[in-house]
Short mmCIF file of C-alpha atoms in Angstrom, two decimals:
data_model
loop_
_atom_site.label_atom_id
_atom_site.label_comp_id
_atom_site.label_asym_id
_atom_site.label_seq_id
_atom_site.Cartn_x
_atom_site.Cartn_y
_atom_site.Cartn_z
CA MET A 1 66.48 -14.99 215.46
CA ALA A 2 67.10 -13.22 219.43
CA GLU A 3 68.04 -9.55 217.89
CA ASP A 4 63.78 -9.33 217.02
CA HIS A 5 63.13 -9.33 220.48
CA VAL A 6 65.78 -6.02 220.86
CA LEU A 7 66.07 -4.40 217.47
CA PRO A 8 63.29 -3.13 215.61
CA HIS A 9 62.60 -4.36 212.61
CA ALA A 10 61.67 -2.52 209.01
CA GLY A 11 57.81 -2.23 209.56
CA ALA A 12 58.42 -0.01 212.90
CA ASP A 13 56.42 2.85 215.08
CA PRO A 14 58.25 5.73 214.30
CA ALA A 15 57.36 7.36 217.41
CA MET A 16 58.48 4.72 219.00
CA MET A 17 61.53 4.34 217.18
CA ARG A 18 62.50 7.83 218.47
CA ALA A 19 61.74 6.55 222.04
CA LEU A 20 64.55 4.40 221.52
CA ILE A 21 67.52 5.86 220.20
CA ALA A 22 66.68 8.44 222.67
CA GLY A 23 66.74 6.35 225.85
CA VAL A 24 70.13 4.94 223.75
CA ALA A 25 71.87 8.36 223.54
CA LEU A 26 70.99 9.33 227.06
CA LEU A 27 72.30 5.90 228.44
CA ALA A 28 75.86 6.81 226.45
CA VAL A 29 75.41 10.63 228.53
CA THR A 30 74.69 8.89 231.41
CA THR A 31 77.00 6.15 231.98
CA PRO A 32 80.57 7.00 233.86
CA VAL A 33 83.52 6.22 231.54
CA VAL A 34 85.42 4.33 233.99
CA ALA A 35 89.34 5.48 233.99
CA LYS A 36 91.87 3.02 233.76
CA ALA A 37 93.96 2.67 236.34
CA PRO A 38 97.74 3.34 234.78
CA PRO A 39 100.28 0.39 235.30
CA LYS A 40 101.97 -0.20 238.02
CA PRO A 41 105.37 0.24 237.71
CA ASP A 42 107.05 -3.07 237.58
CA PHE A 43 110.18 -4.41 240.00
CA ALA A 44 113.08 -2.71 237.91
CA GLN A 45 111.56 0.15 238.12
CA ARG A 46 111.01 -0.02 241.75
CA VAL A 47 114.54 -0.62 242.48
CA GLN A 48 115.52 2.14 240.68
CA ARG A 49 113.38 4.50 242.26
CA VAL A 50 114.51 3.29 245.34
CA GLU A 51 118.46 3.31 243.70
CA ASP A 52 117.58 7.37 242.71
CA GLU A 53 117.05 8.09 246.44
CA LEU A 54 119.14 6.75 248.06
CA ALA A 55 121.64 8.00 245.51
CA ILE A 56 119.98 11.85 246.59
CA ARG A 57 119.42 11.57 250.43
CA ARG A 58 123.25 11.05 250.29
CA ILE A 59 123.85 13.90 248.06
CA LEU A 60 122.20 16.39 250.19
CA LEU A 61 124.50 14.39 253.38
CA ASP A 62 127.55 14.78 250.81
CA TYR A 63 126.86 19.01 250.94
CA SER A 64 127.39 18.54 254.91
CA PHE A 65 129.66 16.41 255.60
CA THR A 66 132.08 17.92 252.05
CA GLN A 67 131.64 21.79 253.33
CA ASP A 68 132.21 21.16 257.36
CA ALA A 69 135.94 18.87 255.67
CA HIS A 70 136.49 22.03 253.16
CA ASP A 71 136.70 19.81 250.89
CA TYR A 72 135.90 21.71 247.69
CA GLU A 73 136.29 20.19 245.10
CA GLY A 74 134.29 17.27 246.81
CA TYR A 75 131.33 19.71 247.36
CA THR A 76 131.69 21.29 243.96
CA ALA A 77 131.57 17.83 242.22
CA LEU A 78 128.02 17.80 244.26
CA PHE A 79 126.55 20.55 241.36
CA ALA A 80 125.73 19.81 237.26
CA LYS A 81 127.27 21.65 234.94
CA GLU A 82 125.73 24.68 235.14
CA GLY A 83 124.90 24.56 238.88
CA GLU A 84 123.62 27.22 240.74
CA TRP A 85 123.79 27.65 244.63
CA ALA A 86 121.30 31.22 245.68
CA ASN A 87 120.75 32.67 248.80
CA GLY A 88 118.83 35.72 248.69
CA PRO A 89 120.08 38.00 246.15
CA THR A 90 123.33 35.69 246.24
CA VAL A 91 123.52 33.50 243.43
CA LYS A 92 126.44 31.42 242.58
CA LYS A 93 126.56 29.39 238.90
CA GLY A 94 129.20 27.00 237.73
CA ARG A 95 131.90 24.58 239.79
CA ASP A 96 133.99 27.22 239.38
CA ALA A 97 132.11 30.41 240.85
CA ILE A 98 131.12 28.02 243.50
CA HIS A 99 134.56 26.82 244.24
CA LYS A 100 135.56 30.58 244.36
CA MET A 101 133.14 31.64 247.19
CA LEU A 102 133.77 28.28 249.43
CA ILE A 103 137.79 30.08 248.84
CA ASP A 104 136.38 33.52 249.84
CA LEU A 105 134.75 32.21 252.94
CA TYR A 106 136.74 29.60 255.01
CA GLY A 107 139.94 30.07 252.81
CA ALA A 108 142.52 27.84 251.44
CA THR A 109 142.71 24.38 252.37
CA PRO A 110 145.71 23.41 254.74
CA ALA A 111 146.77 19.83 254.75
CA GLY A 112 145.34 17.37 256.91
CA TYR A 113 142.32 19.65 258.35
CA VAL A 114 140.35 18.64 261.29
CA ASN A 115 137.84 21.08 261.46
CA ASN A 116 136.62 20.81 265.62
CA GLU A 117 135.03 24.30 265.27
CA SER A 118 131.56 23.16 263.51
CA TYR A 119 129.60 21.08 262.10
CA HIS A 120 126.33 20.68 259.93
CA ILE A 121 123.53 18.46 260.23
CA THR A 122 121.38 18.06 257.61
CA THR A 123 117.11 16.76 258.85
CA ASN A 124 113.46 16.47 257.41
CA LEU A 125 114.82 14.55 253.56
CA GLN A 126 112.26 14.31 251.78
CA VAL A 127 112.64 13.56 248.35
CA ASP A 128 110.74 13.46 244.78
CA ILE A 129 111.54 12.41 241.51
CA ASP A 130 109.91 12.24 238.24
CA GLY A 131 111.68 10.27 235.49
CA ASP A 132 115.69 12.38 235.09
CA ARG A 133 114.54 15.61 237.21
CA ALA A 134 114.16 15.23 241.17
CA THR A 135 113.72 17.87 243.89
CA ALA A 136 114.08 17.82 247.48
CA ARG A 137 113.45 19.73 250.42
CA SER A 138 115.34 19.12 253.66
CA ARG A 139 116.31 21.26 257.12
CA HIS A 140 120.08 22.30 258.09
CA LEU A 141 122.02 23.09 261.76
CA LEU A 142 124.85 24.71 261.85
CA ILE A 143 126.88 23.41 265.33
CA MET A 144 129.73 25.74 266.24
CA ARG A 145 131.87 25.50 268.94
CA GLY A 146 130.80 28.01 272.08
CA PRO A 147 133.25 30.45 274.28
CA SER A 148 133.74 28.10 276.56
CA GLY A 149 134.44 24.58 273.80
CA GLN A 150 130.47 23.80 274.37
CA PRO A 151 128.45 23.16 271.03
CA GLU A 152 126.22 25.46 270.74
CA PRO A 153 123.65 26.18 267.50
CA VAL A 154 123.54 28.71 266.06
CA LEU A 155 122.11 28.36 262.37
CA ALA A 156 118.15 27.04 261.14
CA GLY A 157 117.50 27.13 257.80
CA ARG A 158 116.08 25.05 254.71
CA TYR A 159 117.63 23.35 251.97
CA GLU A 160 115.64 24.29 248.26
CA ASP A 161 116.74 21.52 246.37
CA GLN A 162 116.49 21.51 242.40
CA LEU A 163 118.28 17.56 240.58
CA ILE A 164 119.15 16.61 237.92
CA ARG A 165 120.90 13.31 236.62
CA GLU A 166 123.81 14.32 234.54
CA ASP A 167 126.63 11.65 232.68
CA GLY A 168 124.01 8.92 234.03
CA ALA A 169 124.86 10.60 237.99
CA TRP A 170 122.46 12.66 240.15
CA LYS A 171 123.58 16.12 240.25
CA ILE A 172 122.51 18.88 242.36
CA LEU A 173 120.70 21.95 239.15
CA LYS A 174 120.04 24.90 242.19
CA ARG A 175 119.90 24.66 245.63
CA ILE A 176 118.42 27.54 247.52
CA ASP A 177 119.97 28.30 250.57
CA TYR A 178 117.12 29.92 253.33
CA PRO A 179 118.00 31.12 256.82
CA ILE A 180 115.54 31.03 259.41
CA MET A 181 116.67 31.15 262.71
CA PRO A 182 118.30 33.75 262.63
CA THR A 183 117.71 35.57 259.66
CA PRO A 184 120.17 36.79 257.41
CA GLU A 185 120.26 40.32 259.26
CA GLU A 186 120.47 38.33 262.74
CA TRP A 187 122.95 35.94 261.25
CA GLY A 188 125.30 38.88 260.00
CA LYS A 189 126.30 40.80 263.40
CA TYR A 190 126.68 37.27 264.76
CA ILE A 191 129.78 36.39 262.44
CA ARG A 192 130.65 40.18 262.85
CA GLU A 193 130.97 40.35 266.45
CA ARG A 194 132.22 36.47 266.42
CA ARG A 195 135.09 37.81 264.48
CA ALA A 196 135.78 40.69 266.88
CA GLN A 197 136.09 38.32 269.67
CA GLN A 198 139.09 36.25 268.10
CA LYS A 199 140.91 38.97 267.50
#
């Protein structure tokens, strides 16, 4: 049989047997193991990923729209039930605390309010999705009405976000706001001077 030419028979030389076994062992050790590529996502999975990213991008943009409109309910609804907003040492956790922060910052929104004094621009959106969790990074720029009515860019920074799918919808689990230009100290000085001018 053909195997007789490959496999040693019972009367084979022991030295030859040892050499053959050593060769087979060496081959097993030195042969590279080819990793099996993970399966490619099917069509439904790819569509779901696109839908998830679009939903998250919409949240990041709605954050600016609701803030500019002083739509506090719409703004807080973007956060998860245990959502968190942070800027330096200031941390607000939960929708009630975030809602109160807006009231303290802007005051009550009058009926029919239209913001003609400022607006936010959100850019450079990057979204990474992992199942029911996601992270996002973006840049923001605040434009305010200048002394002569001209638009002035006054504050630029970046957001670092953690998001979660909660009750079937994407929500902000944690947003960290990093002011860059001006620094928090410089921005505080700007706000104090602006308020003094408005009195």
